[in-house]
Amino acid sequence: MLTLKIAFWVCLFVVFYTYLGYGLLLWLLVKAKRMVKGRPTPPVLPPDEALPDVTLMVCAYNEQDVVEMKMRNTHELDYPAEHLNVMWVTDGSTDATNERLAAYPEVTVVFSPERKGKTAALNHGISQVKTPITIMTDANTMINREAIREIVRCFQDEQVACVAGEKRVIARNESQTAAEGEGLYWKYESTLKRLDSELYSAMGAAGELNAIRTALYSPMPENALLDDFVMSMQMVDAGYKIAYTSDAYAMEFGSADLAEESKRKRRIAAGGLQSSWWLRRMMNPLRRPVVAFQLVSHRVLRWTVTPFAMLLLIPLNVLLVIMKGGTVYTIIWILQLLFYLAALGGYLLDCRGRKNKLLYIPYYFLFMNINVFRGISYLRNHKGGGTWEKAKRG
């Protein structure tokens, strides 16, 4: 029984630490750092005439429906036109994306007739960039007017090699529960990124909006599933930092439904497993202890150990209750049952097109972890290419 108890408490600790404990510990560490060093002073943005040239790069595959909206958003950005270059990298598009971009002579179009995936598009596009800073955003995301200035401000710190903007998920209507769950997840994720960045460095940048020092980009294998994460973490591995700013943000509609959201979550989980292996030397605490601590705590655990620990808690708890291990195990088992019943209730309501916020949180939490197991299958069947099936947005 002692072995069962040890295994149970280890699994419970891993689950708690991954989803709540690390956030609390990170907050305490940042508070302690502020007490010693004070709050960090934001870098000062240079005057307009001294602003660096930047390239806003959009990697796109069959995005004809959003070209006009994206270009309208680009024209509204508050950055001197003489310092802003716009590039679209169209990866094997077979629709009218290129034809619609022809209406914008200020846009540089880098076209590849064969669809190889976003990573190949990034490698191709960045090889054509002539500016010191490259800002990457998706075709279906709209960025705020001040985004480029805020990103350039962060680059005034010479240790910053990558800037991660904030992702904001919006729903078209109240019935779009997938967007609500995704939005709630990203609010928490944004808080962790902000604290990570203040402690030392954010752990990765989202592809919806991020920027790099162009000269520091290293071409990635075309089969990379999380190109944005691998690209940014390679720079951390080289001794630089990822700065996070919520003042530069990208807005996009959430997935049309949870079936579509599952496509994204499977690919992200598979990419998390893939990148965890590729970046495994960064987990060595003897090399860079703070980076290893942040990477494992914020990223690696949720992609590898924690879903299995969560699954194991069920049989371990049942055995300890049957073997009369103690009242505490009965209480925890009741709490587990309530959690899974709440998740089931959220699922049943979602199937009927209804929602309840109290029930939806456990449902979406369980949904994310189930997709880690689906991601394992996705990765096993991955044939080495960098393409994937796009999830439909709401």
Coordinates of C-alpha atoms in Angstrom, one line a residue:
M1 CA 0.0 0.0 0.0
L2 CA 2.9 2.4 0.7
T3 CA 4.0 2.2 -2.9
L4 CA 0.4 3.0 -4.1
K5 CA 0.3 6.0 -1.8
I6 CA 3.6 7.3 -3.0
A7 CA 2.6 6.9 -6.6
F8 CA -0.7 8.6 -5.9
W9 CA 0.8 11.7 -4.2
V10 CA 3.4 12.0 -6.8
C11 CA 0.8 12.0 -9.6
L12 CA -1.4 14.5 -7.7
F13 CA 1.6 16.8 -7.1
V14 CA 2.5 16.7 -10.8
V15 CA -1.0 17.6 -11.9
F16 CA -1.4 20.4 -9.3
Y17 CA 2.1 21.8 -10.0
T18 CA 1.6 21.9 -13.8
Y19 CA -1.7 23.7 -13.8
L20 CA -1.7 25.8 -10.6
G21 CA 1.5 25.3 -8.6
Y22 CA 3.9 26.6 -11.2
G23 CA 1.8 29.8 -11.7
L24 CA 1.8 30.4 -8.0
L25 CA 5.5 29.7 -7.5
L26 CA 6.3 31.9 -10.6
W27 CA 4.3 34.8 -9.1
L28 CA 6.2 34.5 -5.8
L29 CA 9.5 34.4 -7.6
V30 CA 8.7 37.5 -9.6
K31 CA 7.5 39.3 -6.4
A32 CA 10.8 38.5 -4.7
K33 CA 12.8 39.7 -7.7
R34 CA 10.9 43.0 -7.7
M35 CA 11.7 43.4 -4.0
V36 CA 15.4 43.0 -4.7
K37 CA 15.7 44.8 -8.1
G38 CA 12.5 46.8 -8.4
R39 CA 10.1 46.7 -11.3
P40 CA 11.8 46.6 -14.8
T41 CA 12.0 49.9 -16.6
P42 CA 10.3 49.7 -20.1
P43 CA 12.7 50.5 -22.9
V44 CA 12.3 53.9 -24.6
L45 CA 11.1 53.9 -28.2
P46 CA 13.3 56.0 -30.5
P47 CA 11.8 58.9 -32.5
D48 CA 10.2 58.2 -35.9
E49 CA 13.2 59.1 -38.0
A50 CA 15.4 56.7 -36.0
L51 CA 12.9 53.7 -36.1
P52 CA 14.3 50.6 -37.7
D53 CA 13.0 49.1 -40.9
V54 CA 10.8 46.1 -40.3
T55 CA 9.2 43.4 -42.4
L56 CA 5.6 42.3 -41.6
M57 CA 5.6 38.8 -43.0
V58 CA 2.4 36.8 -43.5
C59 CA 2.6 33.1 -44.3
A60 CA -0.5 32.0 -46.1
Y61 CA -2.1 29.0 -47.7
N62 CA -5.4 29.5 -49.6
E63 CA -6.4 32.7 -47.7
Q64 CA -8.2 34.5 -50.5
D65 CA -11.2 35.3 -48.2
V66 CA -9.1 37.3 -45.7
V67 CA -6.7 39.2 -48.0
E68 CA -8.7 42.4 -48.1
M69 CA -9.4 42.4 -44.4
K70 CA -5.8 41.7 -43.5
M71 CA -4.4 44.4 -45.8
R72 CA -6.9 46.9 -44.4
N73 CA -5.6 46.0 -41.0
T74 CA -2.0 46.4 -42.2
H75 CA -2.7 49.9 -43.6
E76 CA -4.1 51.0 -40.3
L77 CA -0.9 50.2 -38.4
D78 CA 0.8 53.1 -36.6
Y79 CA 4.3 52.8 -38.1
P80 CA 6.0 55.0 -40.7
A81 CA 5.3 53.6 -44.1
E82 CA 8.9 54.2 -45.3
H83 CA 10.1 51.9 -42.5
L84 CA 7.5 49.2 -43.0
N85 CA 7.8 46.4 -45.6
V86 CA 4.9 44.0 -46.1
M87 CA 5.6 40.4 -47.4
W88 CA 3.2 37.6 -48.0
V89 CA 4.7 34.1 -48.3
T90 CA 2.1 32.0 -50.2
D91 CA 2.8 28.3 -49.7
G92 CA 1.3 26.4 -52.5
S93 CA -1.9 28.4 -52.6
T94 CA -4.3 27.1 -55.3
D95 CA -7.0 29.7 -54.8
A96 CA -7.0 33.4 -55.7
T97 CA -4.7 34.6 -52.9
N98 CA -2.0 35.7 -55.2
E99 CA -4.4 37.4 -57.6
R100 CA -6.0 39.4 -54.8
L101 CA -2.6 40.4 -53.5
A102 CA -1.7 41.8 -56.9
A103 CA -4.0 44.7 -56.1
Y104 CA -1.5 45.8 -53.5
P105 CA 1.7 46.9 -55.3
E106 CA 3.4 47.7 -52.0
V107 CA 3.3 44.0 -51.1
T108 CA 6.2 41.6 -51.8
V109 CA 4.8 38.2 -52.7
V110 CA 7.1 35.2 -52.2
F111 CA 5.3 32.3 -53.8
S112 CA 6.1 28.6 -53.7
P113 CA 4.0 26.4 -56.1
E114 CA 4.4 23.3 -53.9
R115 CA 2.7 23.2 -50.5
K116 CA 5.4 22.2 -48.0
G117 CA 3.9 23.7 -44.8
K118 CA 4.4 26.8 -42.7
T119 CA 8.0 26.0 -41.6
A120 CA 9.2 25.7 -45.2
A121 CA 7.3 29.0 -45.9
L122 CA 9.1 30.6 -43.0
N123 CA 12.5 29.4 -44.2
H124 CA 11.8 30.6 -47.7
G125 CA 10.3 33.9 -46.6
I126 CA 13.0 35.0 -44.1
S127 CA 15.7 34.2 -46.6
Q128 CA 14.2 37.0 -48.7
V129 CA 13.9 39.6 -45.8
K130 CA 16.3 42.5 -46.0
T131 CA 15.3 44.3 -42.7
P132 CA 16.9 43.8 -39.3
I133 CA 13.5 42.9 -37.7
T134 CA 10.9 40.4 -39.0
I135 CA 7.4 40.5 -37.6
M136 CA 5.3 37.4 -38.2
T137 CA 1.5 37.2 -38.1
D138 CA -1.1 34.9 -39.5
A139 CA -3.4 35.9 -42.4
N140 CA -6.6 35.4 -40.3
T141 CA -5.4 37.5 -37.3
M142 CA -5.8 41.2 -36.9
I143 CA -3.2 43.1 -34.9
N144 CA -3.7 46.3 -32.9
R145 CA -2.7 49.7 -34.3
E146 CA 0.3 50.2 -32.0
A147 CA 1.6 46.6 -32.2
I148 CA 4.7 47.3 -34.3
R149 CA 5.8 50.2 -32.2
E150 CA 5.5 48.1 -29.0
I151 CA 7.4 45.3 -30.6
V152 CA 10.2 47.6 -31.7
R153 CA 10.3 49.1 -28.2
C154 CA 11.0 45.7 -26.7
F155 CA 13.9 45.2 -29.2
Q156 CA 15.7 48.2 -27.6
D157 CA 17.0 45.6 -25.1
E158 CA 19.9 44.0 -26.9
Q159 CA 19.4 40.7 -25.1
V160 CA 16.0 40.3 -26.6
A161 CA 16.1 38.2 -29.8
C162 CA 12.4 37.5 -30.0
V163 CA 9.2 39.4 -29.0
A164 CA 6.0 37.5 -28.3
G165 CA 2.8 39.3 -28.7
E166 CA -0.5 38.4 -26.9
K167 CA -3.1 36.2 -28.5
R168 CA -6.7 37.2 -27.9
V169 CA -9.5 34.8 -29.0
I170 CA -12.9 36.2 -29.8
A171 CA -16.2 34.5 -30.5
R172 CA -18.6 35.5 -33.2
N173 CA -21.6 34.6 -31.0
E174 CA -22.6 33.4 -27.6
S175 CA -23.0 29.8 -28.7
Q176 CA -19.4 29.5 -29.8
T177 CA -18.2 27.5 -26.8
A178 CA -14.9 26.4 -28.4
A179 CA -13.9 30.1 -28.6
E180 CA -14.8 30.7 -25.0
G181 CA -12.7 27.8 -23.7
E182 CA -9.8 28.7 -26.0
G183 CA -10.1 32.3 -24.8
L184 CA -10.1 31.4 -21.2
Y185 CA -7.0 29.2 -21.7
W186 CA -5.1 32.0 -23.5
K187 CA -5.9 34.5 -20.7
Y188 CA -4.2 32.2 -18.2
E189 CA -1.4 31.4 -20.7
S190 CA -0.8 35.1 -21.2
T191 CA -0.4 35.7 -17.5
L192 CA 2.2 32.9 -17.3
K193 CA 4.1 34.4 -20.3
R194 CA 4.2 37.8 -18.7
L195 CA 5.5 36.4 -15.4
D196 CA 8.0 34.1 -17.3
S197 CA 9.3 37.1 -19.2
E198 CA 9.8 39.2 -16.1
L199 CA 11.6 36.4 -14.3
Y200 CA 14.0 35.8 -17.2
S201 CA 12.4 34.9 -20.5
A202 CA 9.1 33.9 -22.0
M203 CA 9.0 30.2 -23.0
G204 CA 8.1 30.4 -26.7
A205 CA 6.2 32.8 -28.9
A206 CA 2.8 32.2 -30.6
G207 CA 2.7 32.3 -34.4
E208 CA -0.3 34.7 -34.4
L209 CA 2.1 37.5 -33.6
N210 CA 5.8 37.4 -32.9
A211 CA 9.0 39.0 -34.1
I212 CA 12.7 38.2 -34.3
R213 CA 16.0 39.8 -35.1
T214 CA 16.3 38.5 -38.6
A215 CA 20.0 37.8 -38.5
L216 CA 19.5 35.4 -35.6
Y217 CA 17.1 33.1 -37.5
S218 CA 18.2 29.6 -38.0
P219 CA 16.4 27.6 -40.7
M220 CA 14.3 24.8 -39.2
P221 CA 13.6 21.3 -40.3
E222 CA 10.5 21.4 -42.6
N223 CA 8.8 18.7 -40.5
A224 CA 8.6 21.0 -37.4
L225 CA 5.0 21.0 -36.1
L226 CA 5.5 24.0 -33.7
D227 CA 7.7 26.2 -35.8
D228 CA 7.1 29.3 -33.7
F229 CA 8.0 27.6 -30.5
V230 CA 11.1 25.9 -31.9
M231 CA 12.3 29.1 -33.6
S232 CA 12.0 31.2 -30.5
M233 CA 13.4 28.6 -28.1
Q234 CA 16.5 28.1 -30.3
M235 CA 17.3 31.8 -29.6
V236 CA 16.9 31.3 -25.9
D237 CA 19.2 28.3 -26.2
A238 CA 21.7 30.6 -27.9
G239 CA 21.8 32.9 -24.9
Y240 CA 19.1 35.5 -25.8
K241 CA 15.7 36.2 -24.3
I242 CA 12.1 36.2 -25.5
A243 CA 10.2 39.4 -24.3
Y244 CA 6.5 39.3 -23.9
T245 CA 4.3 42.3 -24.4
S246 CA 0.5 42.4 -24.0
D247 CA 0.5 45.9 -25.7
A248 CA 1.1 44.1 -29.0
Y249 CA -1.8 41.7 -29.6
A250 CA -3.4 39.6 -32.3
M251 CA -7.1 39.0 -32.4
E252 CA -8.7 36.0 -34.1
F253 CA -11.9 34.1 -34.0
G254 CA -11.9 30.9 -32.1
S255 CA -12.4 27.5 -33.7
A256 CA -15.8 26.9 -35.2
D257 CA -16.5 24.1 -32.7
L258 CA -14.6 21.7 -30.5
A259 CA -14.2 19.2 -33.4
E260 CA -12.2 21.8 -35.2
E261 CA -10.4 22.9 -32.1
S262 CA -9.4 19.3 -31.5
K263 CA -7.5 19.4 -34.8
R264 CA -5.4 22.3 -33.5
K265 CA -4.9 20.7 -30.0
R266 CA -3.8 17.4 -31.5
R267 CA -1.2 19.1 -33.7
I268 CA 0.0 21.3 -30.8
A269 CA 0.3 18.3 -28.5
A270 CA 2.2 16.4 -31.2
G271 CA 4.4 19.4 -31.8
G272 CA 5.0 19.8 -28.1
L273 CA 6.3 16.2 -27.9
Q274 CA 8.4 16.7 -31.0
S275 CA 10.0 19.9 -29.8
S276 CA 10.5 18.6 -26.3
W277 CA 12.8 16.0 -27.8
W278 CA 14.5 18.4 -30.1
L279 CA 15.2 20.8 -27.3
R280 CA 16.0 18.3 -24.6
R281 CA 19.4 19.7 -23.9
M282 CA 17.7 22.9 -22.6
M283 CA 16.2 20.8 -19.8
N284 CA 19.6 20.2 -18.3
P285 CA 19.7 22.2 -15.1
L286 CA 23.5 22.3 -15.1
R287 CA 23.6 24.3 -18.3
R288 CA 21.1 27.1 -17.5
P289 CA 19.1 26.4 -14.3
V290 CA 16.4 29.1 -14.7
V291 CA 15.7 28.3 -18.4
A292 CA 15.5 24.5 -17.6
F293 CA 13.1 25.3 -14.7
Q294 CA 10.8 27.5 -16.7
L295 CA 10.8 25.2 -19.8
V296 CA 10.0 22.0 -17.9
S297 CA 7.5 23.6 -15.6
H298 CA 5.6 25.7 -18.2
R299 CA 5.8 23.6 -21.3
V300 CA 7.3 20.1 -21.1
L301 CA 5.3 18.7 -18.2
R302 CA 1.9 19.5 -19.8
W303 CA 3.0 17.8 -23.1
T304 CA 4.5 14.7 -21.6
V305 CA 4.1 13.6 -17.9
T306 CA 1.1 15.4 -16.6
P307 CA -1.7 13.8 -18.8
F308 CA -0.5 10.4 -17.8
A309 CA -0.3 11.4 -14.1
M310 CA -3.9 12.6 -14.4
L311 CA -5.0 9.4 -15.9
L312 CA -3.2 7.3 -13.3
L313 CA -4.9 9.1 -10.5
I314 CA -8.2 7.3 -11.3
P315 CA -7.1 3.7 -10.7
L316 CA -4.7 4.6 -7.9
N317 CA -7.4 6.4 -6.1
V318 CA -9.9 3.6 -6.6
L319 CA -7.4 1.0 -5.2
L320 CA -6.6 3.1 -2.2
V321 CA -10.3 3.5 -1.4
I322 CA -11.0 -0.2 -1.8
M323 CA -8.0 -1.0 0.4
K324 CA -9.2 1.5 3.0
G325 CA -6.1 3.7 2.7
G326 CA -7.7 6.5 4.7
T327 CA -10.5 9.1 4.7
V328 CA -8.4 11.6 2.7
Y329 CA -8.4 9.2 -0.3
T330 CA -12.2 8.8 -0.1
I331 CA -12.6 12.6 -0.1
I332 CA -10.2 13.0 -3.1
W333 CA -12.1 10.3 -5.0
I334 CA -15.4 12.1 -4.4
L335 CA -13.8 15.3 -5.7
Q336 CA -12.5 13.4 -8.8
L337 CA -16.0 12.0 -9.4
L338 CA -17.5 15.5 -9.1
F339 CA -14.9 16.9 -11.5
Y340 CA -15.6 14.2 -14.2
L341 CA -19.3 14.5 -13.7
A342 CA -19.1 18.2 -14.2
A343 CA -17.0 17.7 -17.4
L344 CA -19.6 15.2 -18.6
G345 CA -22.3 17.7 -17.9
G346 CA -20.4 20.4 -19.9
Y347 CA -20.0 17.9 -22.8
L348 CA -23.7 17.0 -22.8
L349 CA -24.7 20.7 -22.8
D350 CA -22.3 21.4 -25.6
C351 CA -23.8 18.6 -27.7
R352 CA -27.1 20.4 -27.3
G353 CA -25.7 23.8 -28.3
R354 CA -25.9 25.1 -24.7
K355 CA -23.3 26.1 -22.2
N356 CA -22.7 26.6 -18.5
K357 CA -19.5 28.3 -17.5
L358 CA -19.1 26.3 -14.3
L359 CA -19.4 23.0 -16.2
Y360 CA -17.5 24.2 -19.3
I361 CA -14.1 24.8 -17.4
P362 CA -13.7 21.1 -16.4
Y363 CA -14.9 20.0 -19.8
Y364 CA -12.4 22.1 -21.7
F365 CA -9.6 21.1 -19.3
L366 CA -10.3 17.4 -19.8
F367 CA -10.7 18.1 -23.6
M368 CA -7.1 19.5 -23.7
N369 CA -5.6 16.6 -21.9
I370 CA -7.4 14.0 -24.0
N371 CA -5.9 15.7 -27.1
V372 CA -2.4 15.1 -25.8
F373 CA -3.1 11.4 -26.2
R374 CA -4.5 12.1 -29.7
G375 CA -1.3 14.1 -30.4
I376 CA 0.8 11.1 -29.6
S377 CA -1.1 9.1 -32.3
Y378 CA -0.8 12.1 -34.6
L379 CA 3.0 12.2 -34.1
R380 CA 3.4 8.5 -34.7
N381 CA 1.6 8.8 -38.0
H382 CA 3.3 12.0 -39.0
K383 CA 5.1 11.3 -42.3
G384 CA 7.7 14.0 -42.0
G385 CA 6.0 16.8 -43.8
G386 CA 5.2 20.2 -42.4
T387 CA 1.6 20.5 -43.6
W388 CA -1.5 20.0 -41.6
E389 CA -5.3 20.3 -41.9
K390 CA -6.4 23.8 -41.0
A391 CA -9.0 24.2 -38.3
K392 CA -12.1 26.1 -39.4
R393 CA -12.6 29.3 -37.5
G394 CA -15.9 30.5 -36.2

